[in-house]
Short mmCIF file of C-alpha atoms in Angstrom, two decimals:
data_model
loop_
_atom_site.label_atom_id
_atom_site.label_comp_id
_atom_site.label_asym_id
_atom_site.label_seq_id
_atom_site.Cartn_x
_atom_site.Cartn_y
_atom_site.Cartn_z
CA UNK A 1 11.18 -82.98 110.86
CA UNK A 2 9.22 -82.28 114.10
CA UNK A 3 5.74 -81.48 114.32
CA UNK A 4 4.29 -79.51 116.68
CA UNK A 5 0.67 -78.92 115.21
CA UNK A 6 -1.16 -82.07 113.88
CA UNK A 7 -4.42 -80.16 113.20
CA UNK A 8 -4.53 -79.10 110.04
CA UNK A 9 -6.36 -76.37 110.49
CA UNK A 10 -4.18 -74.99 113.46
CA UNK A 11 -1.36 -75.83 111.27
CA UNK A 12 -2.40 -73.34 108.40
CA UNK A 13 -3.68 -70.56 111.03
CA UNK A 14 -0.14 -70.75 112.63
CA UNK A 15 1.24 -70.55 108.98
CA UNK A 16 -0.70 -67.74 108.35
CA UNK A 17 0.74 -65.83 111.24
CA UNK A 18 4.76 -66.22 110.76
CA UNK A 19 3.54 -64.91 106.71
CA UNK A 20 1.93 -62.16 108.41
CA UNK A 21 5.06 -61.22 111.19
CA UNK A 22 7.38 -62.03 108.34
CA UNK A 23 6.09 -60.09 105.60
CA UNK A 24 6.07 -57.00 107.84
CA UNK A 25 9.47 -57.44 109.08
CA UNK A 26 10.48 -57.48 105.79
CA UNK A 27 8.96 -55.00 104.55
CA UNK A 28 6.94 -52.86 107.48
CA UNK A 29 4.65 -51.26 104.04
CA UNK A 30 4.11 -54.24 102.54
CA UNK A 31 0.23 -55.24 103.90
CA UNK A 32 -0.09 -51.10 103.19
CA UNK A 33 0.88 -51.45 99.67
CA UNK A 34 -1.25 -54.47 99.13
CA UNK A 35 -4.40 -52.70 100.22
CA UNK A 36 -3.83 -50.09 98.07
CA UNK A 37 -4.74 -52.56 95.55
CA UNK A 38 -3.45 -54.72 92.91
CA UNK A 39 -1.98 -54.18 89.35
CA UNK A 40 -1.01 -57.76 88.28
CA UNK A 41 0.96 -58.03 84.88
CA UNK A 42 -0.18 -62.06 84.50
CA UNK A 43 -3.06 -63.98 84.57
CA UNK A 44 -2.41 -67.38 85.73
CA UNK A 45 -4.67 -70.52 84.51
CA UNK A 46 -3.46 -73.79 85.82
CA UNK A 47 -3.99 -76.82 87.50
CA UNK A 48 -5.89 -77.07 90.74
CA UNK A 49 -3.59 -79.75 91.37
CA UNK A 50 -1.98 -79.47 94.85
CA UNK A 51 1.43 -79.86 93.50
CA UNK A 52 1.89 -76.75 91.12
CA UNK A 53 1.24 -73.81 93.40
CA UNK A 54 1.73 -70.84 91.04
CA UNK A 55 3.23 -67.93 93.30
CA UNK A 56 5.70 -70.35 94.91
CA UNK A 57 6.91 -72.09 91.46
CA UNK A 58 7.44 -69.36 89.99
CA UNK A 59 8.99 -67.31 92.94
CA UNK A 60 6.73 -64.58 92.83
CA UNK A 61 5.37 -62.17 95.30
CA UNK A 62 1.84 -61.63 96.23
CA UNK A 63 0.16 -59.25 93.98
CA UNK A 64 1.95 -60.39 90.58
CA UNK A 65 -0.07 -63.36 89.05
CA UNK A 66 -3.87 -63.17 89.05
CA UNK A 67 -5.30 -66.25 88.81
CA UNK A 68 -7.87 -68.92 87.72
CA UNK A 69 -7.18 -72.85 88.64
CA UNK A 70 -9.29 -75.62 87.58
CA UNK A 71 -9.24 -78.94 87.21
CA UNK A 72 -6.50 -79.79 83.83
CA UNK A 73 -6.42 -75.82 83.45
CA UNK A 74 -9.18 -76.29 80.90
CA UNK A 75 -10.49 -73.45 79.36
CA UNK A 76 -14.19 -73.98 77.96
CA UNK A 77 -15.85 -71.60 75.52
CA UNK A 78 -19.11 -71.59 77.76
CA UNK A 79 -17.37 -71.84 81.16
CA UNK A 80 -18.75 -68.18 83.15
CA UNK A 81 -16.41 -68.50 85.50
CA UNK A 82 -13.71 -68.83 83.35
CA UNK A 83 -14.81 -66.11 81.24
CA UNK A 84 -15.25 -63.80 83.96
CA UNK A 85 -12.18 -64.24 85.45
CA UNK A 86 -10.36 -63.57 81.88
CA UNK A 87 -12.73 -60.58 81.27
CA UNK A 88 -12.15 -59.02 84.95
CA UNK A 89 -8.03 -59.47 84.22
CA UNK A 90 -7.99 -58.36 80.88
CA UNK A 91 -10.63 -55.46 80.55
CA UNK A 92 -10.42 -53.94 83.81
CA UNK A 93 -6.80 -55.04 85.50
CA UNK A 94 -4.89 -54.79 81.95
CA UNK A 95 -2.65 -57.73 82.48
CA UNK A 96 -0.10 -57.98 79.29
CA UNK A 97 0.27 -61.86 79.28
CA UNK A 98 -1.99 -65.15 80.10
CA UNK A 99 -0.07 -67.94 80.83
CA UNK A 100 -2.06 -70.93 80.59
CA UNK A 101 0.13 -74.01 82.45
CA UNK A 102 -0.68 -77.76 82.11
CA UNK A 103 1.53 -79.82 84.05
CA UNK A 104 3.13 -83.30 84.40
CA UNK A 105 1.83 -86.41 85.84
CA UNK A 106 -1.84 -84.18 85.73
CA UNK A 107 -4.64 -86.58 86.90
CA UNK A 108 -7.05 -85.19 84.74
CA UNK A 109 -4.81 -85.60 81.70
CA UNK A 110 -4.28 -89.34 82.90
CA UNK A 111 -8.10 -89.61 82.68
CA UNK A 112 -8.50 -88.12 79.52
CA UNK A 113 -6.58 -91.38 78.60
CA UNK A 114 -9.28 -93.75 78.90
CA UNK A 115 -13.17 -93.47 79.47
CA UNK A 116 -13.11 -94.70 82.80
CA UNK A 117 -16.44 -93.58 84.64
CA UNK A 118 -15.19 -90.46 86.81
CA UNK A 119 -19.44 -89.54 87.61
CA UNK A 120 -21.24 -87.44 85.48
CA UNK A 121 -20.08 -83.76 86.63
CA UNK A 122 -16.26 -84.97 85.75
CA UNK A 123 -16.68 -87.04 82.46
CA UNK A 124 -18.73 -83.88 81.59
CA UNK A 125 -15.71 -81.34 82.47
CA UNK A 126 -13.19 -83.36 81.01
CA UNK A 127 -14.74 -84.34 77.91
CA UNK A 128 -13.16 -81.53 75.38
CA UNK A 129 -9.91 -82.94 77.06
CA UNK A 130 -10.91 -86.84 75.37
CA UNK A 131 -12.05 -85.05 72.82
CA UNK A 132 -8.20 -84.36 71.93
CA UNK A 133 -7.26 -88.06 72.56
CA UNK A 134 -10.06 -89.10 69.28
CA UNK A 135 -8.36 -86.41 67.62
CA UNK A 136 -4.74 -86.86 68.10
CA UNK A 137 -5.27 -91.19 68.55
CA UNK A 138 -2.32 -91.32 65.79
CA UNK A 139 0.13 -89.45 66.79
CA UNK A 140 -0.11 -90.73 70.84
CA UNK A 141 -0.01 -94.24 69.44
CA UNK A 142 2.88 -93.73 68.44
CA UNK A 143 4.34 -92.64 72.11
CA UNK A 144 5.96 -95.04 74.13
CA UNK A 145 3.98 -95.31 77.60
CA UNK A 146 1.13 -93.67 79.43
CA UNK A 147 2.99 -90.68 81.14
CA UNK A 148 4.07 -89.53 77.43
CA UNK A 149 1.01 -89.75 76.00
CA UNK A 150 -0.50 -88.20 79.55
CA UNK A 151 2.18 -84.98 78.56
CA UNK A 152 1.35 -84.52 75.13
CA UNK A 153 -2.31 -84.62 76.05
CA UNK A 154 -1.30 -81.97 78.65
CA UNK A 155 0.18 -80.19 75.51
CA UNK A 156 -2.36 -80.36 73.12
CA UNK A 157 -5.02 -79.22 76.15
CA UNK A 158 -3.11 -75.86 76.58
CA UNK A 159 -3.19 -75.06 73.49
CA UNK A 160 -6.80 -76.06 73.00
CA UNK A 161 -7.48 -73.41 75.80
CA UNK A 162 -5.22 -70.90 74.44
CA UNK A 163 -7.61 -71.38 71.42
CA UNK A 164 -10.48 -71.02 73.37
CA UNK A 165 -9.11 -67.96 74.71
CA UNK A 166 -8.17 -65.90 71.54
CA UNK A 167 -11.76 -66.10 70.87
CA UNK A 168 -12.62 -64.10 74.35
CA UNK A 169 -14.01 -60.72 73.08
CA UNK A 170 -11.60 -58.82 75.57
CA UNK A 171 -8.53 -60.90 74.64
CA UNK A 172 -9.55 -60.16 70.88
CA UNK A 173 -9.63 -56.61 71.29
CA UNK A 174 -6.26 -56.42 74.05
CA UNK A 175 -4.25 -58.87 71.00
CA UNK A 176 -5.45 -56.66 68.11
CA UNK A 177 -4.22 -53.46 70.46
CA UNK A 178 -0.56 -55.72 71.00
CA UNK A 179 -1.16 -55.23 74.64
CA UNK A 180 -1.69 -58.52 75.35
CA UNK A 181 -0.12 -62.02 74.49
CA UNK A 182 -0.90 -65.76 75.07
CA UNK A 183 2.01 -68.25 76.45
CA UNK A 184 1.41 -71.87 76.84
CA UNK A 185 3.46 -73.60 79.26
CA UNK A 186 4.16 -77.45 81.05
CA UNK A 187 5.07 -77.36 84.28
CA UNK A 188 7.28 -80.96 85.08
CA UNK A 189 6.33 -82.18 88.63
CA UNK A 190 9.78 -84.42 88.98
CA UNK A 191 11.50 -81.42 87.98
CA UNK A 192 10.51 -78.76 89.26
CA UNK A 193 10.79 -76.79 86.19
CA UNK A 194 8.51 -74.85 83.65
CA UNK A 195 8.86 -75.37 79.86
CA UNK A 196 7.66 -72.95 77.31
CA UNK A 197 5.82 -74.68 74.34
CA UNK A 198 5.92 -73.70 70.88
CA UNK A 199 2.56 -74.18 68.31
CA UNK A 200 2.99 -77.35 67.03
CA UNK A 201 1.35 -76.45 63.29
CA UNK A 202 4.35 -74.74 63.11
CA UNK A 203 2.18 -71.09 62.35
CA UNK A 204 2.84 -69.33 65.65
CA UNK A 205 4.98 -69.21 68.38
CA UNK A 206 2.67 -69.11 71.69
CA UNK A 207 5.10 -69.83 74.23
CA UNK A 208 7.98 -67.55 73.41
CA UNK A 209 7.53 -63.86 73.24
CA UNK A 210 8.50 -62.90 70.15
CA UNK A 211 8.68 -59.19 69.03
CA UNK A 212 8.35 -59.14 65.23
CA UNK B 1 7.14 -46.32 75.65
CA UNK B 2 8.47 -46.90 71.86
CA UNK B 3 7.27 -50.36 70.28
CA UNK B 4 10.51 -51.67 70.61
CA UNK B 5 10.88 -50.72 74.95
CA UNK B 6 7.21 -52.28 75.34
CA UNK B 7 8.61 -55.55 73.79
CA UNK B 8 12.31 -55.18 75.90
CA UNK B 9 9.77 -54.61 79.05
CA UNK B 10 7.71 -57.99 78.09
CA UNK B 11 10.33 -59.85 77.36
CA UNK B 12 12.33 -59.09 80.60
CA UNK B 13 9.00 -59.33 82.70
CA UNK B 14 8.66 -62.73 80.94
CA UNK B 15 12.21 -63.95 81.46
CA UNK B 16 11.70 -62.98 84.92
CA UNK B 17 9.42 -65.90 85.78
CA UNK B 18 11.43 -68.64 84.42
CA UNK B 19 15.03 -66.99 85.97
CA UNK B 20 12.87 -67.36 89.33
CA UNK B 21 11.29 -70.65 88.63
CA UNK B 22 14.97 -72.11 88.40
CA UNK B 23 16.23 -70.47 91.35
CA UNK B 24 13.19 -71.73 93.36
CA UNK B 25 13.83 -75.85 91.63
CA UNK B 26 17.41 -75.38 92.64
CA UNK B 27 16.36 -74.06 96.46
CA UNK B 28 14.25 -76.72 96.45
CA UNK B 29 16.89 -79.64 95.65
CA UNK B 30 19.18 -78.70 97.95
CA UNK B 31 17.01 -78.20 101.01
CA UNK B 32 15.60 -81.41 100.13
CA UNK B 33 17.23 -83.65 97.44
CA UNK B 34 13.92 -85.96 97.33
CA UNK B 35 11.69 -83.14 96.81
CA UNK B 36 10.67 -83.52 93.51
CA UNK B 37 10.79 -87.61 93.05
CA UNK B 38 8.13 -87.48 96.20
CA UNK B 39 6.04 -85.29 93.95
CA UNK B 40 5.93 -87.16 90.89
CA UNK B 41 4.70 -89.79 92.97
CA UNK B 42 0.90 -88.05 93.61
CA UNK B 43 -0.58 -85.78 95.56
CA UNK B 44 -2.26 -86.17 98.89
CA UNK B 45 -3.53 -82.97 100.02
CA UNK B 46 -5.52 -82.60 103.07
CA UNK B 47 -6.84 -79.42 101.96
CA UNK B 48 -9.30 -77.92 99.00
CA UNK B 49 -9.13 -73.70 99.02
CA UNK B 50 -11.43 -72.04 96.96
CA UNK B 51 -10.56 -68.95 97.11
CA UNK B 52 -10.50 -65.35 95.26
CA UNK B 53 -8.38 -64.75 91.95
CA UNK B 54 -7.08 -61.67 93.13
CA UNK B 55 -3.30 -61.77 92.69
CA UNK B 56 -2.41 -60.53 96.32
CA UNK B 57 -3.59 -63.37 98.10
CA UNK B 58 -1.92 -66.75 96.75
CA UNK B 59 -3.01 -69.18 99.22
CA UNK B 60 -0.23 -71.67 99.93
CA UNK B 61 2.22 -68.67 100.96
CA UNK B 62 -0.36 -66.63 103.11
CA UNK B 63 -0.96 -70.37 104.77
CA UNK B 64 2.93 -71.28 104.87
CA UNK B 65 1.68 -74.15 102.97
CA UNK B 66 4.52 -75.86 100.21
CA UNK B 67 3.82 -77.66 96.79
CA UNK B 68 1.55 -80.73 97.34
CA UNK B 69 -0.34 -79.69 100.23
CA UNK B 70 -3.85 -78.03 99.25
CA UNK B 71 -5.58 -78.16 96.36
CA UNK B 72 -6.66 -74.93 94.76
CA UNK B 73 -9.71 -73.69 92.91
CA UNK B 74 -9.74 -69.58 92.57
CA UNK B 75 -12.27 -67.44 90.62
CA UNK B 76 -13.83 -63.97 90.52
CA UNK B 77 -14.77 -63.38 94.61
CA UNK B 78 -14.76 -66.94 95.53
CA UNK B 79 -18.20 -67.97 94.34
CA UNK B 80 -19.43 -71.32 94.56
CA UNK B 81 -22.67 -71.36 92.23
CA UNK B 82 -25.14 -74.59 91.83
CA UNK B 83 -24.82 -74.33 87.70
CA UNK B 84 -20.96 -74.22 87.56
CA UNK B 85 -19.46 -77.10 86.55
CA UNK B 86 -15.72 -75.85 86.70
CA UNK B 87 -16.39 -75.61 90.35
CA UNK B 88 -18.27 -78.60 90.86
CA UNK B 89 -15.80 -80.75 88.99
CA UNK B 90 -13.31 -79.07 91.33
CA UNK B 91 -14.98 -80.18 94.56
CA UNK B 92 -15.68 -83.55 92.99
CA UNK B 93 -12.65 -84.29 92.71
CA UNK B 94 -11.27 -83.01 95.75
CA UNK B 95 -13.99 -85.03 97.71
CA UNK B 96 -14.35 -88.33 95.95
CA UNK B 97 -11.17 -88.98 94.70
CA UNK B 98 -8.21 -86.89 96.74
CA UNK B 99 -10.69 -87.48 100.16
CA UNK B 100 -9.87 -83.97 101.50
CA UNK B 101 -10.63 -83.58 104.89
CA UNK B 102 -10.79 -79.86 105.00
CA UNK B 103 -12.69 -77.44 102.80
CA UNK B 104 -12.23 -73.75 103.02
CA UNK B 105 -13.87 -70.82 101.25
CA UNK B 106 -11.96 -67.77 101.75
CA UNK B 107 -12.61 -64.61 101.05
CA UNK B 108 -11.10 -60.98 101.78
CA UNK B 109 -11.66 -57.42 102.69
CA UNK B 110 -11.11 -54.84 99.81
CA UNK B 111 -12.61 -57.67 97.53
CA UNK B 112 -12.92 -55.91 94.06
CA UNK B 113 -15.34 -58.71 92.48
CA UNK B 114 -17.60 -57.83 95.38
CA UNK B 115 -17.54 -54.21 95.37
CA UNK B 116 -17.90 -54.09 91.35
CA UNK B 117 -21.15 -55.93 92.43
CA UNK B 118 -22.29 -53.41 94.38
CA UNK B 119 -21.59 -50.66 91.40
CA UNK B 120 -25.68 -50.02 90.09
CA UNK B 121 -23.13 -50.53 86.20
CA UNK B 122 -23.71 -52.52 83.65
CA UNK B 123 -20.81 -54.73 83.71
CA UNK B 124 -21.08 -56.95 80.15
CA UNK B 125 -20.50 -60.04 80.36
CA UNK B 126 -19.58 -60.08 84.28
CA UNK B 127 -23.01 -59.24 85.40
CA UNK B 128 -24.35 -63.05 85.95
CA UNK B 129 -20.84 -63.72 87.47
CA UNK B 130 -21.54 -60.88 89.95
CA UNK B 131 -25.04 -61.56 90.15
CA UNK B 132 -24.41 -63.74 92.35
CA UNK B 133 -23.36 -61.49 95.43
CA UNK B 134 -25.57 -58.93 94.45
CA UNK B 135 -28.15 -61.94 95.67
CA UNK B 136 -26.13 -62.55 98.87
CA UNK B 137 -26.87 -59.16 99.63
CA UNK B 138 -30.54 -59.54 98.96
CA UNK B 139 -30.46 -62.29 100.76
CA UNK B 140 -29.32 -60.21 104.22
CA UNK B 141 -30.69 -57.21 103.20
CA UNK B 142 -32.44 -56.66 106.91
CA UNK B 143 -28.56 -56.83 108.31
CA UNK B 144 -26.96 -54.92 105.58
CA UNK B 145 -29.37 -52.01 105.43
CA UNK B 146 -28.87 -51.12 109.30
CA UNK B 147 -25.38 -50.88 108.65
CA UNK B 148 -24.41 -47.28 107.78
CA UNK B 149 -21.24 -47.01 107.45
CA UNK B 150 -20.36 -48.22 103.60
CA UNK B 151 -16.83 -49.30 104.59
CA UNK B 152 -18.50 -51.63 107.15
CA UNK B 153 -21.29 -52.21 105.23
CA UNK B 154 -19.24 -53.70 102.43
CA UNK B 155 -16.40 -55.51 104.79
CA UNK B 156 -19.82 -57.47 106.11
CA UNK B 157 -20.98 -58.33 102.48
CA UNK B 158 -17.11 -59.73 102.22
CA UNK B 159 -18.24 -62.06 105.17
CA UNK B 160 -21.75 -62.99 104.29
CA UNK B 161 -20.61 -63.74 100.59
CA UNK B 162 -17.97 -66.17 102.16
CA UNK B 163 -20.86 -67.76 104.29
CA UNK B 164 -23.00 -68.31 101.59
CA UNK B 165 -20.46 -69.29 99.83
CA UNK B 166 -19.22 -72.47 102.11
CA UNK B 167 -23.13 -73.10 102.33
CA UNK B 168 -22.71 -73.82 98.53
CA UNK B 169 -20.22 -75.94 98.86
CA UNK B 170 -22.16 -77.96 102.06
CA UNK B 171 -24.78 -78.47 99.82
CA UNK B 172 -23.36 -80.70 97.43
CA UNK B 173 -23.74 -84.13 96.41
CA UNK B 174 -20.24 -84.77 97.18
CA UNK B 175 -19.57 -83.36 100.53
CA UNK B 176 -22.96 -84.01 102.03
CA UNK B 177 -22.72 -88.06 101.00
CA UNK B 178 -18.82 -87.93 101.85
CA UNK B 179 -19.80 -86.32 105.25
CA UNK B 180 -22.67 -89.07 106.17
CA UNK B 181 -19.98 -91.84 105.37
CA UNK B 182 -16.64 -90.35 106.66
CA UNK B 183 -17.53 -87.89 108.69
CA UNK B 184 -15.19 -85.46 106.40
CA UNK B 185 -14.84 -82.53 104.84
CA UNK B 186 -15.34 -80.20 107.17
CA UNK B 187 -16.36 -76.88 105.44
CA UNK B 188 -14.79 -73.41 107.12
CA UNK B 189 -14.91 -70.08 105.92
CA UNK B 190 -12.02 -67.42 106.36
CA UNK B 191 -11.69 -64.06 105.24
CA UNK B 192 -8.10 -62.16 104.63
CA UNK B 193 -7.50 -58.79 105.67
CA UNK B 194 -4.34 -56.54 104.06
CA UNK B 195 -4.25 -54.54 106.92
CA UNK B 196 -2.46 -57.39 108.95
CA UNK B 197 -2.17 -60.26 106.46
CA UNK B 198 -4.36 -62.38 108.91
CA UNK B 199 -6.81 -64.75 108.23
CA UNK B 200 -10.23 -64.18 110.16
CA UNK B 201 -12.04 -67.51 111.27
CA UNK B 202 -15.74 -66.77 110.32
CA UNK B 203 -17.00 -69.38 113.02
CA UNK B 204 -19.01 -71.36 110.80
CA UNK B 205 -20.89 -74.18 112.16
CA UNK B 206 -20.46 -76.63 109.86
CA UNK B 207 -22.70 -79.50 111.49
CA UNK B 208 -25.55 -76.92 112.47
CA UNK B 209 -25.59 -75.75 108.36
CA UNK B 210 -25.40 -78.86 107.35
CA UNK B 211 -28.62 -79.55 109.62
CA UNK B 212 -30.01 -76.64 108.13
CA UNK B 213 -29.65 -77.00 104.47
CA UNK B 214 -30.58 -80.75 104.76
CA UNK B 215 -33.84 -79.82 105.73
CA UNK B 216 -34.41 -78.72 101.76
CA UNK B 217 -31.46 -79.44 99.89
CA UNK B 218 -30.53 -82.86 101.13
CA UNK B 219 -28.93 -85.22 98.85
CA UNK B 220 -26.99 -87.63 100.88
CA UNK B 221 -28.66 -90.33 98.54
CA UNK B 222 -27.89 -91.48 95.29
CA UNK B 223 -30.70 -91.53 92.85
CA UNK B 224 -28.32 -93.80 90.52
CA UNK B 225 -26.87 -95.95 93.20
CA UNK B 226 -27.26 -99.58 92.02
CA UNK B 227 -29.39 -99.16 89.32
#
């Protein structure tokens, strides 16, 4: 592979103009369309991680997935910004779904594994995500290595958010309407792939859509 | 729509993502065989975006960027406020433990978050979200005022909320000590446009703010350092 740029910064202005020639060859509407404004069917909560770019992953186009990334797509019940993001999507865009997406080989799920010092602000972020690891000590025990236990803790943090989530006043009210539903999903990093995820207490199915 | 089209329309708009999620893996692998065993490996990104939620703007396409180059934080109009730990964490980590050499707030024209700010509504429980740019605007209120036009007016709110913004994130723990010792990240702000799917440099100086902020909001040392 040559390169021709080794700024960075030049090298993500020069991106930004072939997206901007290509999208209007493609389509000559397209930036017309988009100012318009935006009706997105998903809200997106993932990873901040550099490796699980939403829109890409998923193939879609800009002005289908709204979204909110964090670090370990954690979803706290007194996070504002959080909260304000779901509230914006759901009361005033109307989205139908939330997808909340943990991820493989997630470094914040790795940390969760230990208590390792991260400084205050992180051990303070990530601490509902140990939380799960005193909680669910049994069961990852029982897991062979680190990256398993690293995925289930990935697991059991999506659906901890999805949790925290049903108990948003505007998701309460959308879910109660049926407009709106709650998927939790794993992206795998070596894969490339997304897998839905099913409740585990064996209640409710949050990853599949299920009519009925 | 009947009950039973509704749930044929969600269940084709979900099956939609995962159909294109495999095409995209399968691109992927044959362009590049290696491509997702380099991944598992780590990331490395030189990059940390923080950047709007809105769904038009995802920030590794507009930037022609792929998977496991720039690390992502998005929210409500791109806000970056002192008391928000989901942020904070984010830049923490981005900083002290990825070393990212490049921070950039970007904002954009036609910025809903920012105009709902400037609706005199009581918004629920977005109003201290939004409170927030309703004090960037306070904050410039001599500039804003003399501009009549509201188009303008509000495209230049867009701007100085992306300034402040970036100032935010300069006055950190984590970039100003990371900046005294590496001489990185460099903060820039950006705002996008729709009209031509550009990206508008927003000149910011980052040395002269950091100069500037320092003067009250220094905290290049660390109260708990070797105690």
């Amino acid at each position: 592979m040559s390169i021709a740029i080794t700024d960075p910064i030049d090298r993500i202005v020069a991106g930004n103009a072939i997206y901007a020639r290509q999208t209007s060859e493609t389509d000559p509407n397209a930036f017309a369309e988009l100012e318009r404004g935006q009706s997105p069917e998903i809200l997106w909560i993932g990873c901040a991680d550099s490796r699980v770019p939403e829109t890409t992953v998923c193939n879609c186009a800009p002005g289908e997935l709204f979204v909110h990334r964090n670090i370990a797509n954690t979803v706290h019940g007194n996070d504002i910004s959080a909260a304000s993001v779901v509230e914006y999507a759901v009361a005033h865009l109307k989205v139908r779904k939330i997808v909340v997406c943990g991820h493989t080989r997630c470094g914040g799920a790795n940390a969760a594994l230990t208590d390792l010092d991260l400084g205050t602000t992180l051990n303070t972020w990530l601490h509902p995500v140990r939380e799960l690891r005193r909680k669910h000590r049994a069961e990852l025990e029982r897991l062979p290595n680190d990256d398993a236990r690293a995925v289930r803790v990935a697991e059991l943090n999506v659906h901890q958010s999805i949790d925290v989530l049903k108990q948003h006043p505007a998701v309460m009210k959308a879910v109660s309407e049926h407009s709106l539903s709650l998927h939790g999903m794993i992206y795998d990093i070596g894969a490339g792939k997304l897998w839905l995820l099913k409740e585990s207490r064996g209640k409710k199915d949050y990853g599949l859509w299920t009519p009925k | 729509m009947a009950t039973d089209e509704i749930s044929k329309y969600l269940q084709q708009s979900h099956d939609r993502i995962f159909e294109n999620n495999r095409k995209w893996a399968e691109e992927q692998k044959t362009k590049n065989p290696e491509f997702f065993e380099q991944l598992k490996a780590g990331q490395a990104p030189e990059y940390l975006w923080i950047g709007c939620s809105d769904s038009r703007i995802p920030a590794e396409a507009i930037t022609g960027l792929g998977a496991g180059e720039m690390f992502i934080h998005r929210n409500i109009a791109n806000l970056v406020c002192s008391t928000d730990l989901n942020v904070g964490s984010v830049i923490n980590y981005a900083v002290r433990h990825l070393h990212v050499k490049h921070i950039v707030v970007c904002g954009h024209y036609g910025c809903g978050g920012v105009k709902a700010a400037m609706t005199p509504k009581d918004m629920g429980l977005l109003n201290p979200w939004l409170r927030n740019i309703r004090d960037v605007y306070r904050l410039h209120e001599t500039e804003l005022d003399t501009i009549t036009c509201e188009d303008e007016k509000y495209n230049r709110l867009v701007e100085l909320n992306v300034i402040e913004q970036a100032r935010n994130v300069i006055k950190s723990a984590a970039v100003q000590q990371s900046y005294a010792k590496n001489k990185y990240p460099i903060v820039h702000g950006w705002a996008f446009g729709f009209k031509d799917g550009l990206l508008k440099d927003l000149e910011i100086d980052f040395e002269g703010q950091l100069k500037s902020i320092q003067k009250i909001y220094n905290l290049t040392t660390d109260m708990l350092e070797g105690s």
